XYZ file of C-alpha atoms in Angstrom:
396
model
C -7.235 115.994 43.780
C -8.185 112.938 41.800
C -5.181 111.325 40.184
C -4.723 108.114 38.261
C -1.462 106.348 37.589
C -0.103 104.003 34.919
C 2.382 104.735 32.237
C 1.080 105.325 28.749
C 3.825 103.091 27.435
C 2.604 100.067 29.374
C -1.000 100.844 28.553
C -0.146 101.046 24.867
C 1.058 97.452 24.898
C -2.108 96.330 26.693
C -4.500 98.114 24.358
C -3.149 97.715 20.859
C -6.661 96.786 19.720
C -7.673 100.422 20.165
C -5.240 101.741 17.588
C -6.348 104.617 15.415
C -4.631 105.513 12.174
C -5.780 109.054 11.491
C -5.449 110.719 8.133
C -2.727 113.054 9.444
C -0.178 110.245 9.501
C -0.093 109.924 13.292
C -0.953 106.579 14.835
C -2.617 106.962 18.212
C -2.971 103.993 20.513
C -5.413 104.127 23.404
C -4.265 102.979 26.831
C -6.102 100.130 28.529
C -7.600 102.595 31.000
C -7.688 106.336 31.580
C -4.076 106.510 32.828
C -1.522 109.064 31.678
C 1.836 110.076 33.124
C 4.635 112.536 32.569
C 7.988 112.091 34.313
C 6.565 109.309 36.430
C 3.608 111.335 37.732
C -0.033 111.438 36.701
C -1.129 114.165 34.316
C -4.835 113.578 35.018
C -6.705 116.069 37.184
C -10.394 116.946 37.517
C -10.827 117.912 41.160
C -13.080 120.868 40.281
C -15.580 118.534 38.651
C -15.582 116.220 41.659
C -16.284 119.228 43.874
C -19.267 120.351 41.796
C -20.712 116.835 41.645
C -20.560 116.670 45.457
C -22.090 120.134 45.775
C -24.888 119.139 43.429
C -25.541 116.010 45.474
C -25.953 117.964 48.702
C -28.040 120.611 46.961
C -30.495 118.085 45.549
C -30.794 116.258 48.876
C -31.541 119.554 50.630
C -34.514 120.149 48.343
C -36.377 117.510 50.390
C -35.733 119.161 53.750
C -38.451 121.575 54.891
C -35.974 123.284 57.237
C -34.237 124.744 54.194
C -35.051 128.249 52.981
C -34.785 129.951 49.624
C -31.612 131.601 50.866
C -30.011 128.369 52.069
C -30.923 126.452 48.919
C -29.697 129.204 46.638
C -26.543 129.258 48.737
C -25.932 125.638 47.806
C -26.676 126.351 44.157
C -24.584 129.539 43.932
C -22.048 128.898 46.707
C -19.614 131.673 47.624
C -16.178 130.706 48.902
C -16.162 130.346 52.683
C -19.935 130.278 53.158
C -21.221 127.490 55.379
C -23.533 125.917 52.789
C -22.480 122.271 52.930
C -21.705 119.551 55.451
C -18.187 119.077 54.056
C -15.755 121.810 55.030
C -13.798 121.199 51.857
C -16.879 122.201 49.852
C -17.474 125.273 52.003
C -13.874 126.400 51.469
C -14.120 125.967 47.699
C -14.414 128.913 45.326
C -16.450 126.767 42.938
C -20.219 126.533 42.612
C -22.906 124.951 40.472
C -24.817 127.962 39.177
C -21.873 129.619 37.422
C -21.294 126.494 35.318
C -24.941 125.873 34.458
C -25.751 126.809 30.854
C -22.253 128.271 30.644
C -20.538 126.458 27.784
C -18.384 128.326 25.299
C -20.072 126.907 22.210
C -23.706 127.353 23.246
C -23.823 130.292 25.640
C -20.780 132.563 25.288
C -22.642 134.556 22.646
C -26.151 133.578 23.749
C -26.425 135.187 27.129
C -30.191 135.577 26.760
C -30.771 131.824 26.959
C -28.082 131.387 29.608
C -29.766 133.947 31.851
C -33.195 132.418 31.235
C -31.980 128.912 32.116
C -30.359 130.048 35.351
C -33.580 131.887 36.154
C -35.506 128.638 35.651
C -33.425 126.943 38.344
C -33.848 129.926 40.667
C -37.607 129.881 40.151
C -37.845 126.125 40.816
C -35.955 126.570 44.090
C -38.339 129.345 45.115
C -41.371 127.268 44.133
C -40.199 124.289 46.188
C -40.058 126.486 49.282
C -43.140 128.599 48.586
C -45.479 126.003 47.068
C -44.435 122.559 48.273
C -42.910 123.034 51.735
C -45.999 124.794 53.212
C -48.169 121.879 52.011
C -45.849 119.084 53.113
C -48.595 117.442 55.200
C -51.502 118.279 52.891
C -53.002 115.600 50.660
C -52.239 116.570 47.081
C -54.994 116.780 44.505
C -55.496 118.428 41.137
C -54.707 122.085 41.683
C -53.467 121.500 45.246
C -49.823 120.959 46.226
C -48.977 118.400 48.865
C -48.072 114.772 49.481
C -49.180 111.683 47.615
C -48.199 108.112 48.466
C -47.274 105.412 45.996
C -49.468 102.329 45.841
C -48.989 99.560 48.372
C -47.683 101.867 51.075
C -44.756 102.989 48.951
C -42.771 106.220 48.990
C -44.490 109.530 49.661
C -43.970 112.085 46.912
C -44.215 115.845 47.471
C -45.616 117.658 44.487
C -46.844 121.038 43.382
C -50.402 121.735 42.228
C -49.650 120.118 38.856
C -48.241 116.910 40.340
C -44.636 117.940 39.682
C -41.750 117.109 42.037
C -39.448 120.126 41.784
C -36.549 118.245 43.350
C -36.640 115.656 40.558
C -37.006 118.313 37.874
C -33.993 120.180 39.247
C -31.834 117.078 39.671
C -32.404 115.790 36.147
C -32.129 119.251 34.595
C -28.684 119.603 36.180
C -27.591 116.496 34.283
C -28.118 118.498 31.116
C -27.476 122.046 32.235
C -24.282 121.293 34.155
C -22.716 117.931 33.258
C -23.775 117.455 29.649
C -23.354 121.082 28.607
C -19.911 121.351 30.160
C -18.732 118.082 28.603
C -20.137 118.363 25.098
C -20.243 122.089 24.489
C -17.411 123.415 26.583
C -14.471 121.162 27.411
C -14.705 119.113 24.208
C -15.075 122.297 22.172
C -12.310 123.019 19.685
C -12.543 126.644 20.803
C -11.643 125.573 24.347
C -9.161 122.797 23.539
C -7.261 124.925 21.000
C -7.619 128.266 22.745
C -4.698 130.727 22.492
C -1.395 128.789 22.375
C -2.819 125.455 23.532
C -1.843 123.567 20.374
C 1.715 124.888 20.318
C 2.117 124.318 24.048
C 0.725 120.805 23.824
C 3.002 119.936 20.900
C 5.983 121.159 22.907
C 4.765 119.557 26.176
C 4.636 122.954 27.877
C 2.783 122.392 31.147
C 0.776 124.863 33.185
C 2.658 126.643 35.949
C 3.081 124.362 38.945
C 1.254 121.511 37.201
C 2.201 118.339 35.373
C -0.238 118.681 32.480
C -0.703 120.855 29.436
C -3.755 123.060 29.271
C -5.250 120.953 26.491
C -4.789 117.760 28.494
C -6.476 119.377 31.458
C -9.485 120.585 29.461
C -10.135 117.057 28.190
C -9.755 115.700 31.732
C -12.310 118.204 32.992
C -14.817 116.853 30.490
C -14.002 113.355 31.728
C -14.454 114.495 35.325
C -18.058 115.596 34.872
C -18.917 111.952 34.168
C -16.397 110.011 36.272
C -15.422 112.560 38.919
C -17.109 110.733 41.806
C -15.632 107.334 40.969
C -13.202 105.992 43.557
C -11.045 104.665 40.719
C -11.626 106.089 37.260
C -9.355 103.417 35.768
C -12.103 100.921 36.611
C -15.354 102.898 36.728
C -18.233 101.106 38.419
C -20.877 103.693 37.426
C -23.873 104.602 39.591
C -21.461 106.547 41.803
C -23.430 109.794 41.884
C -26.996 110.921 41.233
C -26.276 112.509 37.892
C -24.857 111.523 34.505
C -22.767 108.696 35.965
C -25.894 107.080 37.466
C -27.978 107.316 34.333
C -25.258 106.040 32.056
C -25.373 102.996 34.336
C -29.143 102.744 33.879
C -28.886 102.924 30.091
C -26.032 100.422 30.048
C -28.226 98.050 32.065
C -30.838 98.003 29.301
C -30.030 95.163 26.897
C -31.034 97.362 23.955
C -28.148 99.715 24.748
C -25.540 97.448 26.331
C -22.038 98.558 25.378
C -22.706 102.287 25.383
C -20.742 102.756 28.616
C -17.659 101.143 27.102
C -18.070 103.164 23.904
C -18.041 106.365 25.949
C -15.072 105.326 28.080
C -13.124 104.228 25.003
C -13.740 107.569 23.295
C -12.546 109.473 26.351
C -9.300 107.522 26.646
C -8.529 107.450 22.923
C -9.185 111.174 22.657
C -6.879 111.843 25.613
C -4.185 109.605 24.113
C -4.537 111.532 20.856
C -3.796 114.760 22.719
C -0.623 113.211 24.105
C 0.474 112.228 20.604
C -0.607 115.511 19.004
C -3.179 113.724 16.857
C -5.931 116.327 16.761
C -7.875 114.599 14.004
C -8.425 111.573 16.222
C -9.103 113.807 19.231
C -11.889 115.574 17.375
C -13.329 112.299 16.101
C -13.629 111.024 19.659
C -15.283 114.253 20.763
C -17.973 113.692 18.138
C -18.542 110.137 19.363
C -18.975 111.479 22.884
C -21.472 114.071 21.676
C -23.539 111.397 19.979
C -23.442 108.832 22.796
C -23.934 111.147 25.775
C -26.762 112.953 23.993
C -28.332 109.554 23.430
C -28.242 108.826 27.169
C -30.269 111.987 27.852
C -32.829 111.187 25.157
C -33.224 107.538 26.170
C -33.969 108.461 29.768
C -36.405 111.198 28.715
C -38.420 108.675 26.712
C -38.046 105.999 29.383
C -39.579 108.127 32.128
C -42.366 109.514 29.966
C -43.335 105.970 29.032
C -43.017 104.625 32.566
C -45.200 107.433 33.845
C -47.773 106.744 31.140
C -48.214 103.124 32.217
C -48.906 104.094 35.849
C -51.228 107.078 35.458
C -54.417 105.077 35.826
C -53.324 102.899 38.756
C -50.657 104.716 40.788
C -50.559 108.469 40.321
C -47.778 109.015 42.865
C -45.450 106.651 40.985
C -46.523 108.155 37.677
C -45.879 111.695 38.905
C -42.430 110.674 40.131
C -41.518 109.181 36.756
C -42.961 112.120 34.842
C -41.068 114.612 37.037
C -37.820 112.810 36.253
C -38.820 112.674 32.609
C -39.511 116.397 32.556
C -35.984 117.048 33.830
C -34.488 114.903 31.089
C -36.715 116.631 28.532
C -35.371 119.956 29.796
C -31.845 118.554 29.427
C -32.360 117.860 25.719
C -31.454 121.458 24.877
C -27.893 120.790 26.089
C -27.323 117.795 23.829
C -25.197 118.166 20.703
C -25.582 116.765 17.231
C -22.234 115.286 16.148
C -20.330 117.213 13.514
C -22.466 120.274 14.092
C -22.765 123.314 16.305
C -26.391 122.765 17.301
C -28.378 120.775 19.833
C -30.739 117.943 18.945
C -33.516 120.164 20.328
C -33.665 123.936 20.612
C -34.630 125.759 23.778
C -37.883 126.751 22.103
C -38.720 123.127 21.332
C -37.933 122.076 24.891
C -39.978 124.933 26.327
C -42.905 123.840 24.161
C -42.594 120.271 25.475
C -42.610 121.614 29.028
C -45.640 123.814 28.401
C -47.558 120.941 26.829
C -46.794 118.500 29.635
C -47.747 120.982 32.354
C -50.841 122.466 30.654
C -53.987 122.704 32.732
C -53.615 120.549 35.832
C -50.349 119.154 34.530
C -49.680 115.526 35.361
C -53.111 115.098 36.920
C -54.725 115.149 33.503
C -51.888 114.741 30.979
C -53.004 112.357 28.257
C -51.255 109.167 27.237
C -51.473 110.444 23.652
C -49.422 113.510 24.589
C -46.796 111.355 26.302
C -46.577 109.074 23.262
C -46.332 111.972 20.830
C -43.506 113.676 22.716
C -41.709 110.365 23.174
C -41.924 109.668 19.447
C -40.676 113.152 18.579
C -37.626 112.655 20.793
C -36.821 109.141 19.573
C -37.109 110.197 15.927
C -33.976 112.336 16.288
C -31.932 109.342 17.482
C -31.136 105.788 16.472
C -33.575 104.092 18.853
C -37.303 103.481 19.097
C -39.798 104.436 21.801
C -40.245 100.744 22.552
C -36.515 100.248 23.098
C -36.139 103.240 25.406
C -39.433 102.891 27.223
C -39.050 99.368 28.539
């Protein structure tokens, strides 16, 4: 179980610059890092999120192994406790899996089972297509309408694509960033319905901890949101980023763009101030930080969607393999847009219908083999228009 240690009292002294005077009369002070204790022991726990991140990593890697079958890949996606799906015995022994938490947030899917079922079915169908369409043509030269392999210019990496030039493994990996990590953070664990469920507020105010644990239920829910971003860090008090292949990695990529430098610190600050607000019973500040996280994490998804569409556009004429790789990643981030969340609202930046239309447009005809630069620019502009950045900023 991941645990982090440092007393809130000491951290308060170190981080007085992060004070927040909310309008409920409570002054919340953020610690210097994500460190919280009760009775000398850490109250931070997100082991379930670490487990799912590791499962997702093995699952995505397996999508490039032709020895895998539909059954074995779906076993990694929808793991059952005790099944021998992974290389780590700890993962095999776990009762957790990826599929059950994909498109499974309280706010977006508890009452919208139609979309939840459809999204899970998308992942199932992509797994099946990787085995049925791509694996049999692993050594075939890909061309328009023909699945197979295509090498990047200059003797670069070989990409394995379907008949439309799409890499299913990249589509799946980037769609998980939205369907699992982003949805669970923004629309589940940061949800007021989840944080304040049942007697959570009263229990948190009275410091009533869960049976056998050192944290209140509300504290734990916030930590679980935190874990879907930082759960694979060796030390979440000093996150290095780029420590998994999912949201953590792509926050690092966005942070590395000078147009968006500082976003990683903004996100980390919101997580720790929101958690400190829970400790102090300052639910106004907690909710304010949740809205910041919705805005900033949604922005990460949108920036990378535009980035990959634009990168793919620039390579279509000279290096189709590289272009297809970028566009496959971009398609996954486009798919992930439906899991974003407009701050101070109950809706996504893009509906499922809008995302499905983007997907249909990008894969029309021979898909990436003949997608137009105009189409890529139009979709990029539509995405950027919903956010506070330009296509030029995200696409470079």
